[in-house]
Structure formats: C-alpha cells, structure tokens
Coordinates of C-alpha atoms in Angstrom, one line a residue:
M1 CA 0.0 0.0 0.0
L2 CA 1.1 3.5 -0.8
K3 CA 2.6 5.1 2.3
I4 CA 2.1 8.9 2.4
K5 CA 2.6 11.1 5.4
S6 CA 0.7 14.3 5.8
T7 CA 3.8 16.3 5.7
I8 CA 4.7 15.2 2.1
V9 CA 4.9 18.2 -0.2
F10 CA 3.1 17.3 -3.4
L11 CA 4.9 19.9 -5.5
F12 CA 7.7 17.4 -6.1
F13 CA 5.3 14.9 -7.6
C14 CA 2.7 17.2 -9.1
V15 CA 4.6 18.9 -11.9
T16 CA 3.0 21.7 -13.8
I17 CA 0.5 20.4 -16.3
N18 CA -0.6 22.2 -19.4
A19 CA -4.3 22.3 -19.7
Q20 CA -5.6 19.5 -21.8
D21 CA -7.2 20.8 -25.0
V22 CA -10.9 20.5 -24.1
S23 CA -11.8 20.6 -27.8
Y24 CA -10.4 17.0 -28.1
A25 CA -12.7 15.9 -25.3
K26 CA -15.6 17.7 -26.9
K27 CA -14.9 15.9 -30.2
I28 CA -15.0 12.6 -28.4
V29 CA -18.3 13.3 -26.6
D30 CA -19.8 14.7 -29.8
T31 CA -18.9 11.6 -31.8
L32 CA -19.9 9.0 -29.1
A33 CA -23.2 10.8 -28.4
S34 CA -24.1 11.3 -32.1
K35 CA -27.1 9.8 -33.8
Y36 CA -24.7 7.6 -35.8
M37 CA -23.7 5.7 -32.6
A38 CA -27.3 4.9 -31.9
G39 CA -26.9 5.2 -28.1
R40 CA -23.9 2.8 -28.1
G41 CA -26.2 -0.1 -27.4
Y42 CA -27.5 -3.2 -29.1
V43 CA -29.5 -1.8 -32.0
E44 CA -27.8 -0.7 -35.3
N45 CA -24.4 -2.0 -34.0
G46 CA -24.1 1.0 -31.7
D47 CA -21.7 -0.6 -29.3
K48 CA -19.5 -2.0 -32.2
K49 CA -19.4 1.5 -33.9
A50 CA -18.2 3.0 -30.6
A51 CA -15.6 0.3 -30.0
N52 CA -14.2 0.8 -33.5
Y53 CA -14.0 4.5 -32.9
I54 CA -12.1 4.1 -29.6
K55 CA -9.8 1.6 -31.2
S56 CA -9.0 4.1 -34.0
E57 CA -8.1 6.7 -31.3
F58 CA -5.8 4.3 -29.5
K59 CA -4.1 3.6 -32.8
N60 CA -3.8 7.3 -33.8
L61 CA -2.1 7.9 -30.4
K62 CA 0.2 5.0 -31.1
L63 CA -0.8 3.1 -28.0
K64 CA 0.2 -0.5 -27.9
K65 CA -2.0 -3.6 -27.8
V66 CA -1.8 -5.5 -24.5
K67 CA -2.1 -8.8 -26.4
L68 CA -2.8 -9.6 -30.1
S69 CA -5.7 -7.2 -30.4
Y70 CA -7.1 -4.0 -29.0
F71 CA -10.4 -6.0 -28.6
Q72 CA -11.3 -8.5 -25.9
N73 CA -14.4 -10.2 -27.3
F74 CA -17.2 -11.7 -25.3
S75 CA -21.0 -12.1 -25.5
F76 CA -24.1 -11.8 -23.3
P77 CA -27.9 -12.0 -23.6
V78 CA -29.8 -8.8 -24.2
N79 CA -33.4 -7.8 -24.9
T80 CA -33.8 -5.2 -27.6
F81 CA -36.4 -3.1 -29.4
P82 CA -35.2 -2.4 -32.9
N83 CA -38.6 -1.3 -34.3
A84 CA -40.7 1.7 -33.5
S85 CA -43.4 1.2 -30.9
L86 CA -46.8 2.8 -30.7
V87 CA -48.9 4.1 -27.8
I88 CA -52.2 6.0 -28.5
L89 CA -54.4 7.3 -25.7
V90 CA -57.8 7.9 -27.2
N91 CA -56.7 10.0 -30.1
D92 CA -53.3 11.2 -28.8
T93 CA -50.2 9.5 -30.1
L94 CA -47.4 9.6 -27.5
T95 CA -43.7 10.0 -28.2
E96 CA -41.2 7.3 -27.4
G97 CA -38.7 8.2 -24.7
K98 CA -40.3 11.6 -23.9
H99 CA -43.8 10.5 -23.1
Y100 CA -43.4 6.8 -22.3
I101 CA -40.9 4.0 -22.1
F102 CA -41.3 0.2 -22.0
S103 CA -39.5 -1.7 -19.3
P104 CA -36.3 -3.1 -21.0
S105 CA -37.4 -6.7 -20.1
S106 CA -40.8 -6.3 -21.9
T107 CA -42.1 -8.8 -24.4
S108 CA -43.9 -8.0 -27.7
L109 CA -47.5 -6.7 -27.4
E110 CA -50.4 -5.6 -29.6
Y111 CA -53.5 -4.3 -27.8
D112 CA -56.4 -2.0 -28.7
G113 CA -59.0 -1.8 -26.1
E114 CA -60.1 -1.0 -22.5
L115 CA -57.7 0.5 -19.9
I116 CA -58.5 -0.5 -16.4
F117 CA -57.3 1.8 -13.5
I118 CA -56.3 0.3 -10.2
N119 CA -56.0 3.1 -7.6
D120 CA -54.5 3.0 -4.2
S121 CA -57.6 1.8 -2.3
V122 CA -58.3 -0.9 -4.9
F123 CA -54.7 -2.1 -5.0
A124 CA -54.6 -2.4 -1.2
S125 CA -57.7 -4.7 -1.1
N126 CA -57.5 -8.4 -1.0
K127 CA -60.1 -8.6 -3.7
F128 CA -57.8 -7.1 -6.3
I129 CA -55.1 -9.6 -5.5
E130 CA -57.7 -12.4 -5.7
D131 CA -59.0 -11.1 -9.0
L132 CA -55.4 -10.8 -10.4
F133 CA -54.6 -14.4 -9.4
T134 CA -57.8 -15.9 -10.6
G135 CA -57.4 -14.4 -14.1
I136 CA -60.2 -11.8 -14.2
F137 CA -57.7 -9.4 -15.8
Y138 CA -56.5 -11.9 -18.4
R139 CA -55.1 -10.1 -21.5
K140 CA -56.2 -6.7 -20.1
I141 CA -54.2 -3.6 -19.6
L142 CA -54.0 -2.4 -16.0
C143 CA -52.8 1.1 -14.9
I144 CA -51.7 0.8 -11.3
T145 CA -51.4 4.1 -9.3
T146 CA -50.2 3.3 -5.8
S147 CA -47.8 4.7 -3.3
N148 CA -47.2 1.2 -1.9
T149 CA -43.9 0.6 -3.6
K150 CA -43.1 -2.6 -1.7
Q151 CA -46.4 -4.3 -2.5
L152 CA -46.2 -3.1 -6.1
N153 CA -42.8 -4.6 -6.6
S154 CA -44.0 -7.9 -5.2
V155 CA -47.0 -7.9 -7.6
L156 CA -44.8 -7.1 -10.6
E157 CA -42.6 -10.1 -9.7
E158 CA -45.5 -12.4 -9.2
V159 CA -47.5 -11.4 -12.3
N160 CA -45.1 -12.9 -14.8
S161 CA -45.6 -16.4 -13.3
L162 CA -49.5 -16.3 -13.6
K163 CA -51.2 -18.7 -15.9
F164 CA -53.9 -16.1 -16.9
K165 CA -52.0 -12.9 -16.8
P166 CA -52.7 -9.3 -17.9
A167 CA -51.3 -8.3 -21.3
A168 CA -49.4 -5.3 -19.7
I169 CA -49.2 -3.1 -16.6
I170 CA -48.9 0.6 -16.8
L171 CA -47.3 2.8 -14.2
T172 CA -47.3 6.6 -14.1
K173 CA -44.1 8.5 -13.5
K174 CA -42.9 12.1 -13.2
K175 CA -39.6 11.1 -14.8
L176 CA -38.7 8.3 -17.3
T177 CA -35.5 6.4 -16.6
W178 CA -34.6 3.5 -18.9
S179 CA -32.0 0.7 -18.5
V180 CA -30.9 -2.6 -20.2
A181 CA -32.3 -6.1 -19.5
T182 CA -30.6 -9.5 -20.1
E183 CA -33.9 -11.3 -20.0
T184 CA -37.5 -11.1 -21.4
K185 CA -40.5 -11.3 -19.1
S186 CA -43.9 -12.5 -20.1
V187 CA -45.8 -9.3 -19.2
A188 CA -45.0 -5.9 -20.8
L189 CA -44.5 -3.0 -18.4
L190 CA -45.2 0.5 -19.7
E191 CA -44.3 3.8 -17.9
I192 CA -46.1 7.0 -18.9
I193 CA -45.6 10.6 -17.7
D194 CA -48.4 11.0 -15.2
S195 CA -49.8 14.3 -16.5
L196 CA -50.5 12.5 -19.9
L197 CA -52.7 9.8 -18.4
P198 CA -55.9 11.2 -16.7
A199 CA -57.9 8.7 -14.6
N200 CA -60.9 8.9 -17.0
T201 CA -59.0 7.5 -20.0
K202 CA -60.9 4.5 -21.3
Q203 CA -59.1 3.4 -24.4
I204 CA -55.5 2.6 -25.2
K205 CA -53.7 1.2 -28.3
I206 CA -50.2 -0.3 -27.9
K207 CA -47.9 -1.9 -30.3
L208 CA -44.4 -3.2 -29.2
Q209 CA -42.0 -5.7 -30.7
N210 CA -39.0 -7.0 -28.8
Q211 CA -36.1 -9.0 -30.1
F212 CA -34.2 -11.1 -27.6
I213 CA -30.5 -11.8 -28.6
A214 CA -29.2 -14.8 -26.7
K215 CA -25.6 -14.1 -27.5
H216 CA -24.9 -10.5 -28.4
K217 CA -21.3 -10.3 -29.4
T218 CA -19.4 -7.3 -28.1
Q219 CA -15.9 -6.3 -26.9
N220 CA -13.8 -4.4 -24.4
V221 CA -11.2 -2.1 -25.9
I222 CA -7.8 -2.1 -24.2
A223 CA -4.4 -0.4 -24.9
K224 CA -1.3 0.5 -23.0
I225 CA 1.7 2.8 -22.8
K226 CA 4.9 1.2 -21.5
G227 CA 6.5 2.8 -18.5
K228 CA 10.0 4.1 -18.7
S229 CA 11.4 2.8 -15.4
K230 CA 8.9 0.3 -13.8
S231 CA 7.1 -1.1 -16.8
D232 CA 6.1 -4.3 -15.0
T233 CA 3.9 -2.2 -12.6
C234 CA 0.9 -0.4 -14.0
I235 CA -1.7 2.3 -13.3
V236 CA -5.1 1.5 -14.9
F237 CA -7.7 3.9 -16.1
T238 CA -11.1 2.5 -17.0
A239 CA -14.4 3.8 -18.4
H240 CA -17.4 2.1 -19.9
Y241 CA -18.2 3.3 -23.4
D242 CA -21.6 1.5 -23.8
H243 CA -24.9 3.1 -23.0
L244 CA -28.6 2.1 -23.4
G245 CA -28.9 2.3 -27.2
K246 CA -32.4 2.7 -28.7
M247 CA -36.0 1.9 -27.9
G248 CA -37.6 2.0 -31.3
N249 CA -37.1 5.6 -32.5
A250 CA -36.0 6.9 -29.2
I251 CA -32.2 7.3 -28.8
F252 CA -30.5 7.4 -25.4
P253 CA -27.3 9.3 -26.4
G254 CA -25.5 9.0 -23.0
A255 CA -23.3 12.1 -23.4
N256 CA -22.6 12.3 -19.7
D257 CA -23.0 8.6 -19.1
N258 CA -20.5 7.8 -20.3
A259 CA -19.2 9.5 -23.4
S260 CA -17.7 12.0 -20.9
G261 CA -15.8 9.3 -19.0
T262 CA -14.6 7.8 -22.2
A263 CA -13.4 11.3 -23.3
M264 CA -11.5 11.6 -20.1
L265 CA -9.9 8.1 -20.7
L266 CA -8.8 9.1 -24.2
S267 CA -7.6 12.6 -23.0
L268 CA -5.4 10.8 -20.4
A269 CA -4.1 8.5 -23.2
N270 CA -3.4 11.5 -25.3
Y271 CA -1.4 13.2 -22.5
Y272 CA 0.7 10.1 -21.6
A273 CA 1.3 9.3 -25.3
K274 CA 3.5 12.4 -25.6
P275 CA 7.2 11.7 -25.2
E276 CA 7.6 14.5 -22.6
N277 CA 4.9 12.9 -20.4
K278 CA 6.1 9.3 -20.6
P279 CA 5.1 7.7 -17.3
N280 CA 7.3 5.7 -14.9
Y281 CA 4.8 2.9 -14.6
S282 CA 3.0 1.4 -17.6
I283 CA -0.5 2.8 -18.0
I284 CA -3.3 0.6 -19.2
F285 CA -6.5 2.1 -20.7
M286 CA -9.6 -0.1 -20.6
A287 CA -12.9 0.9 -22.2
F288 CA -15.6 -1.6 -21.1
A289 CA -18.7 -2.8 -22.8
G290 CA -21.8 -4.1 -21.0
E291 CA -21.6 -1.9 -18.0
E292 CA -25.2 -0.8 -18.3
A293 CA -26.3 -4.4 -18.6
G294 CA -24.8 -5.3 -15.2
L295 CA -21.0 -4.6 -15.2
I296 CA -20.6 -7.5 -17.6
G297 CA -17.5 -6.3 -19.5
S298 CA -15.4 -5.6 -16.4
K299 CA -16.6 -8.9 -14.8
Y300 CA -15.5 -10.7 -17.9
Y301 CA -12.1 -9.0 -17.9
T302 CA -11.4 -9.8 -14.2
E303 CA -12.2 -13.4 -14.9
N304 CA -10.1 -13.4 -18.1
P305 CA -7.3 -10.9 -17.4
L306 CA -4.8 -10.1 -20.1
F307 CA -2.0 -9.8 -17.5
D308 CA -1.5 -10.5 -13.8
L309 CA -3.9 -8.4 -11.8
S310 CA -1.3 -8.2 -9.0
K311 CA 0.7 -5.9 -11.3
I312 CA -1.9 -3.1 -10.9
K313 CA -0.7 -0.5 -8.4
F314 CA -3.9 1.4 -8.6
L315 CA -7.0 1.5 -10.8
V316 CA -9.2 4.6 -11.4
N317 CA -12.6 4.1 -12.9
L318 CA -14.2 7.2 -14.6
D319 CA -17.9 7.8 -15.1
L320 CA -20.1 10.9 -15.4
M321 CA -17.2 13.3 -16.0
G322 CA -19.2 16.0 -17.8
T323 CA -20.1 18.4 -14.9
G324 CA -18.1 18.8 -11.7
D325 CA -19.7 22.0 -10.5
D326 CA -19.9 20.4 -7.0
G327 CA -16.7 18.5 -7.2
V328 CA -16.4 14.7 -7.3
T329 CA -17.3 11.7 -5.3
V330 CA -14.8 8.9 -4.7
V331 CA -16.2 5.4 -4.2
N332 CA -13.9 3.1 -2.2
A333 CA -12.5 6.2 -0.3
T334 CA -13.0 4.4 3.0
E335 CA -11.3 1.2 1.6
Y336 CA -8.1 3.0 0.5
K337 CA -7.8 5.8 3.1
Q338 CA -4.2 6.9 2.4
E339 CA -4.8 7.2 -1.4
F340 CA -8.0 9.2 -0.7
E341 CA -6.1 11.5 1.6
A342 CA -3.5 12.0 -1.1
L343 CA -6.2 12.9 -3.6
Q344 CA -7.8 15.3 -1.2
K345 CA -4.4 16.9 -0.4
I346 CA -3.7 17.5 -4.1
N347 CA -7.0 19.2 -4.5
S348 CA -6.6 21.2 -1.4
E349 CA -3.3 22.6 -2.5
K350 CA -4.1 23.1 -6.2
K351 CA -7.8 24.0 -5.7
Y352 CA -8.8 22.2 -8.9
I353 CA -12.4 21.5 -8.0
K354 CA -14.9 22.5 -5.3
E355 CA -14.7 19.3 -3.2
V356 CA -13.5 15.7 -3.1
K357 CA -16.3 13.7 -1.3
K358 CA -15.9 10.4 0.4
R359 CA -18.0 7.3 -0.3
G360 CA -17.6 3.7 0.8
K361 CA -17.5 0.5 -1.2
A362 CA -20.3 0.1 -3.8
A363 CA -21.1 -2.2 -6.7
N364 CA -22.2 0.6 -8.9
S365 CA -19.6 0.6 -11.7
D366 CA -16.7 -1.3 -13.3
H367 CA -14.3 -0.8 -10.5
Y368 CA -16.3 -3.3 -8.4
W369 CA -15.0 -6.6 -9.9
F370 CA -11.4 -5.4 -9.6
T371 CA -12.0 -4.5 -5.9
E372 CA -13.4 -8.0 -5.4
K373 CA -10.1 -9.3 -6.8
R374 CA -8.2 -7.2 -4.3
V375 CA -7.1 -4.6 -6.8
P376 CA -6.8 -1.2 -5.2
S377 CA -9.4 0.9 -7.0
F378 CA -11.4 4.1 -7.0
F379 CA -14.5 5.0 -8.8
I380 CA -14.6 8.7 -9.4
Y381 CA -17.7 10.5 -10.7
A382 CA -18.4 14.2 -11.0
N383 CA -21.3 16.0 -9.2
G384 CA -23.4 18.8 -10.6
A385 CA -26.8 20.2 -11.0
R386 CA -27.2 19.6 -14.8
M387 CA -27.2 15.8 -14.8
H388 CA -29.6 14.0 -17.0
Y389 CA -29.4 10.2 -16.3
H390 CA -30.6 7.3 -18.4
D391 CA -33.0 9.4 -20.4
V392 CA -33.2 10.9 -23.9
Y393 CA -32.1 14.3 -22.6
D394 CA -28.5 13.2 -21.8
V395 CA -27.3 14.9 -25.0
R396 CA -24.0 16.5 -26.0
E397 CA -25.6 20.0 -26.6
T398 CA -26.3 20.4 -22.8
L399 CA -23.0 19.0 -21.5
P400 CA -20.7 21.9 -20.7
L401 CA -17.4 20.2 -19.7
E402 CA -16.4 23.5 -18.1
N403 CA -14.7 21.6 -15.2
F404 CA -13.2 19.0 -17.5
N405 CA -9.6 20.4 -17.5
N406 CA -9.4 20.7 -13.8
L407 CA -10.7 17.1 -13.3
F408 CA -8.1 16.0 -15.9
K409 CA -5.3 17.8 -14.0
L410 CA -6.4 16.3 -10.7
L411 CA -6.2 12.8 -12.2
I412 CA -2.8 13.4 -13.7
D413 CA -1.4 14.7 -10.4
F414 CA -2.9 11.7 -8.5
S415 CA -1.5 9.2 -11.1
N416 CA 2.0 10.9 -10.8
T417 CA 1.8 10.8 -7.0
I418 CA 1.0 7.0 -7.0
Q419 CA 3.9 6.4 -9.4
N420 CA 6.4 8.3 -7.2

C-alpha cells in the first residue's frame, strides 16, 4: 500500500500540467453521443461502432496492444427493441422516450381496447389480489397508481408467473428512466408521464415488438503505454463506453453517461502518449462494454485478465465526467484511506475543484469486480446540477465540460503521485 505522510509536499510529484485541450474531449463526446452511434447499445451495431472509434483513437495515439488485439471479445444476452413502438391514448399519439418507455425486459405486445385503472384503495384490497390471481384481468391492460412501492414490486414479480396474466401493466411516473435487460419477461411493463394519463382515460392502443438476442457479441477495448522505469507495474484507467442504445425511434445518447468518462480516458491517453509525459509505470486504458447491462464487460475482464492483476498498483474508474460543479465523489474512499487523503491533499493545494467527497464500497460501476479481486481501486464521478441520467435528454448539446480540464489535472497529479 502506498505510504504517504501528511507532511509530504506534493509539489515534487505534481509537476506543472498544461491544460488538456478540451476541444479534443468535446470531439469525443460529440462523436460518441451522435445519432450515428445509436446510443452505443444493441440496435444498429451502436456498441460496435463506438468500440471501433475508440480503437482508432488508440491507434492514432500510437498506443500498444496488451495482447494480439485491441479488442477483448465476449458475449451476453440482451433484450432489444429495434422497431418503432406505438402508444395511443384515445386519439393522442405519444412520443417514445419523452412521453413513455417500456421496461427493458418487456415482451412483444399488440393491444387495442379498454384501460383498467387500479387506484391505491383498490390495490390495497384483498379482492384485487384475488382477481389478479384468478385471471379476471387476463389479457387486459392495468394502470396501477399506488404509493405502496413494496407491494407493487411484489405484484410485478408475481404477475409474470401467472397462468392467466394481464397483457401489460402501466405505471405513471414524473420522470422516465430506462435501462438494459438481459432477459425477457412475459408481461410488458409501460411507464407513462403522469400528466398525460388522466384517470378517466378509457381506451389505449399499444404496439411493441421486442427481439431477444441470446448471445450478443461485443468487446472491451484495451491499450497500453509502456512505462520508462517500472514497466512491470501499472496504473489502470477504466471507463465504460456503452450506453442504453435505442428503444424504437428513441435514442439514449449518453453524453454524460458515459461519453464524458470515455473522453477523459482518451484525454489521459493523449497526454501520456506524448514523449515528454512518458510515465514511470506502464499505464493501461480499458474501455468496457456491457456496464449498463450489469457490469458485464469488467466482470469478464477480471475473470479473463490479459495480465496478472497483482501488477496493478492502482485503478481509477471514470464515469459521469461532464459536470463537476460540485466536485467529485470517490467510491472506495473508505477502503483506501491513504490514497484518498493523497487525492484530497492535491485538490486542497491546487484548488482544482470544489470538493472531493468520500463514499464507501459500492457495486455501482466497473471498479467493483477489480475491488473483489483485491485490486486497489477508486470509482470517481463528478457532481453537478445539470445531470440527466438514463433518459433521452443526456445529450451533447447540454453537457458543458467546463470543469473537465481541472478534473483532468487532478487525475494526472494523482497518477503521478502514485507512481512516485
């Protein structure tokens, strides 16, 4: 473990860093969050397009392959929605992503008929549960409005196992948040913005087609810069490049999550690739796929490492790097206290960002599987007010990157400190 006394003067380690050209980072974000990338998911080869782009950047920067290829290939199951869906309330056609979303595990559905509302009082009654389980709502659409989240989740789990089940369940939401599913359930789940669905709505028309892919082929993208004095030891920077992809015509661009983290990863690669910045330790750059589907790419890597994991001195996972108005949060800060104190001390002396906040161990991003393998790891994410998350509004046009340079310099200083 790194031994750092509070009296260490970091000026020796933290040499003056020229500001990284933020236009390079903006180019990365603009490209990865573009319509062409289709949300970097599992429709229109979005994740493959993004992987090829990152590979081309590694090659342009003259980074080396860790093994025979920049790609580490693997596969996993995923439920997708390649075709446009349709939701019509009476005579109003709703817009995918903005007005409604389907649960990512939803199955195909065609329905044109009655909409049955189940309010809080009805939902809490034993009669509703009896009616549900005896099949009275068979092939019907139920809109459940309840504040009993625990009971609702229990019903949603049970309903898929019913013999005579509803065709779909609708929930009303103030905000729509999508994700990725690796399975298909037997009942479609639809979420609609609450103001668009008054309780007197009687008719609904729905059309949805899912496509389940049992073995979606994808890849991690990995490259390295060889250290000048301790090349057998390495610092690792990671970021997931995948996002949610598309639900029909709705694109989830993922500018902040995590085109911004990938832009930081490539900016660090761009810095260390310059001869004057050649690091003491080797530095490995890992761009993971499958994070949004359950940290699948990083799990695969830790189970199939391309080099001995014990060679990693420290790993820093980067996500949500687009804001930083309120500083950053460091996951695993309580696990690696001395390194966290070093990071805080750098920021205190250089005043890069507002605050470096502490958080404990959490299985919330790609650092987790490395932590489980006893690799010293941080997960660093930026905090700020303008953060759209897992929705269609996480776009490049509203991502300022005004704190990007200072976040970049903080990471460089921290990396150099670890190496020294």
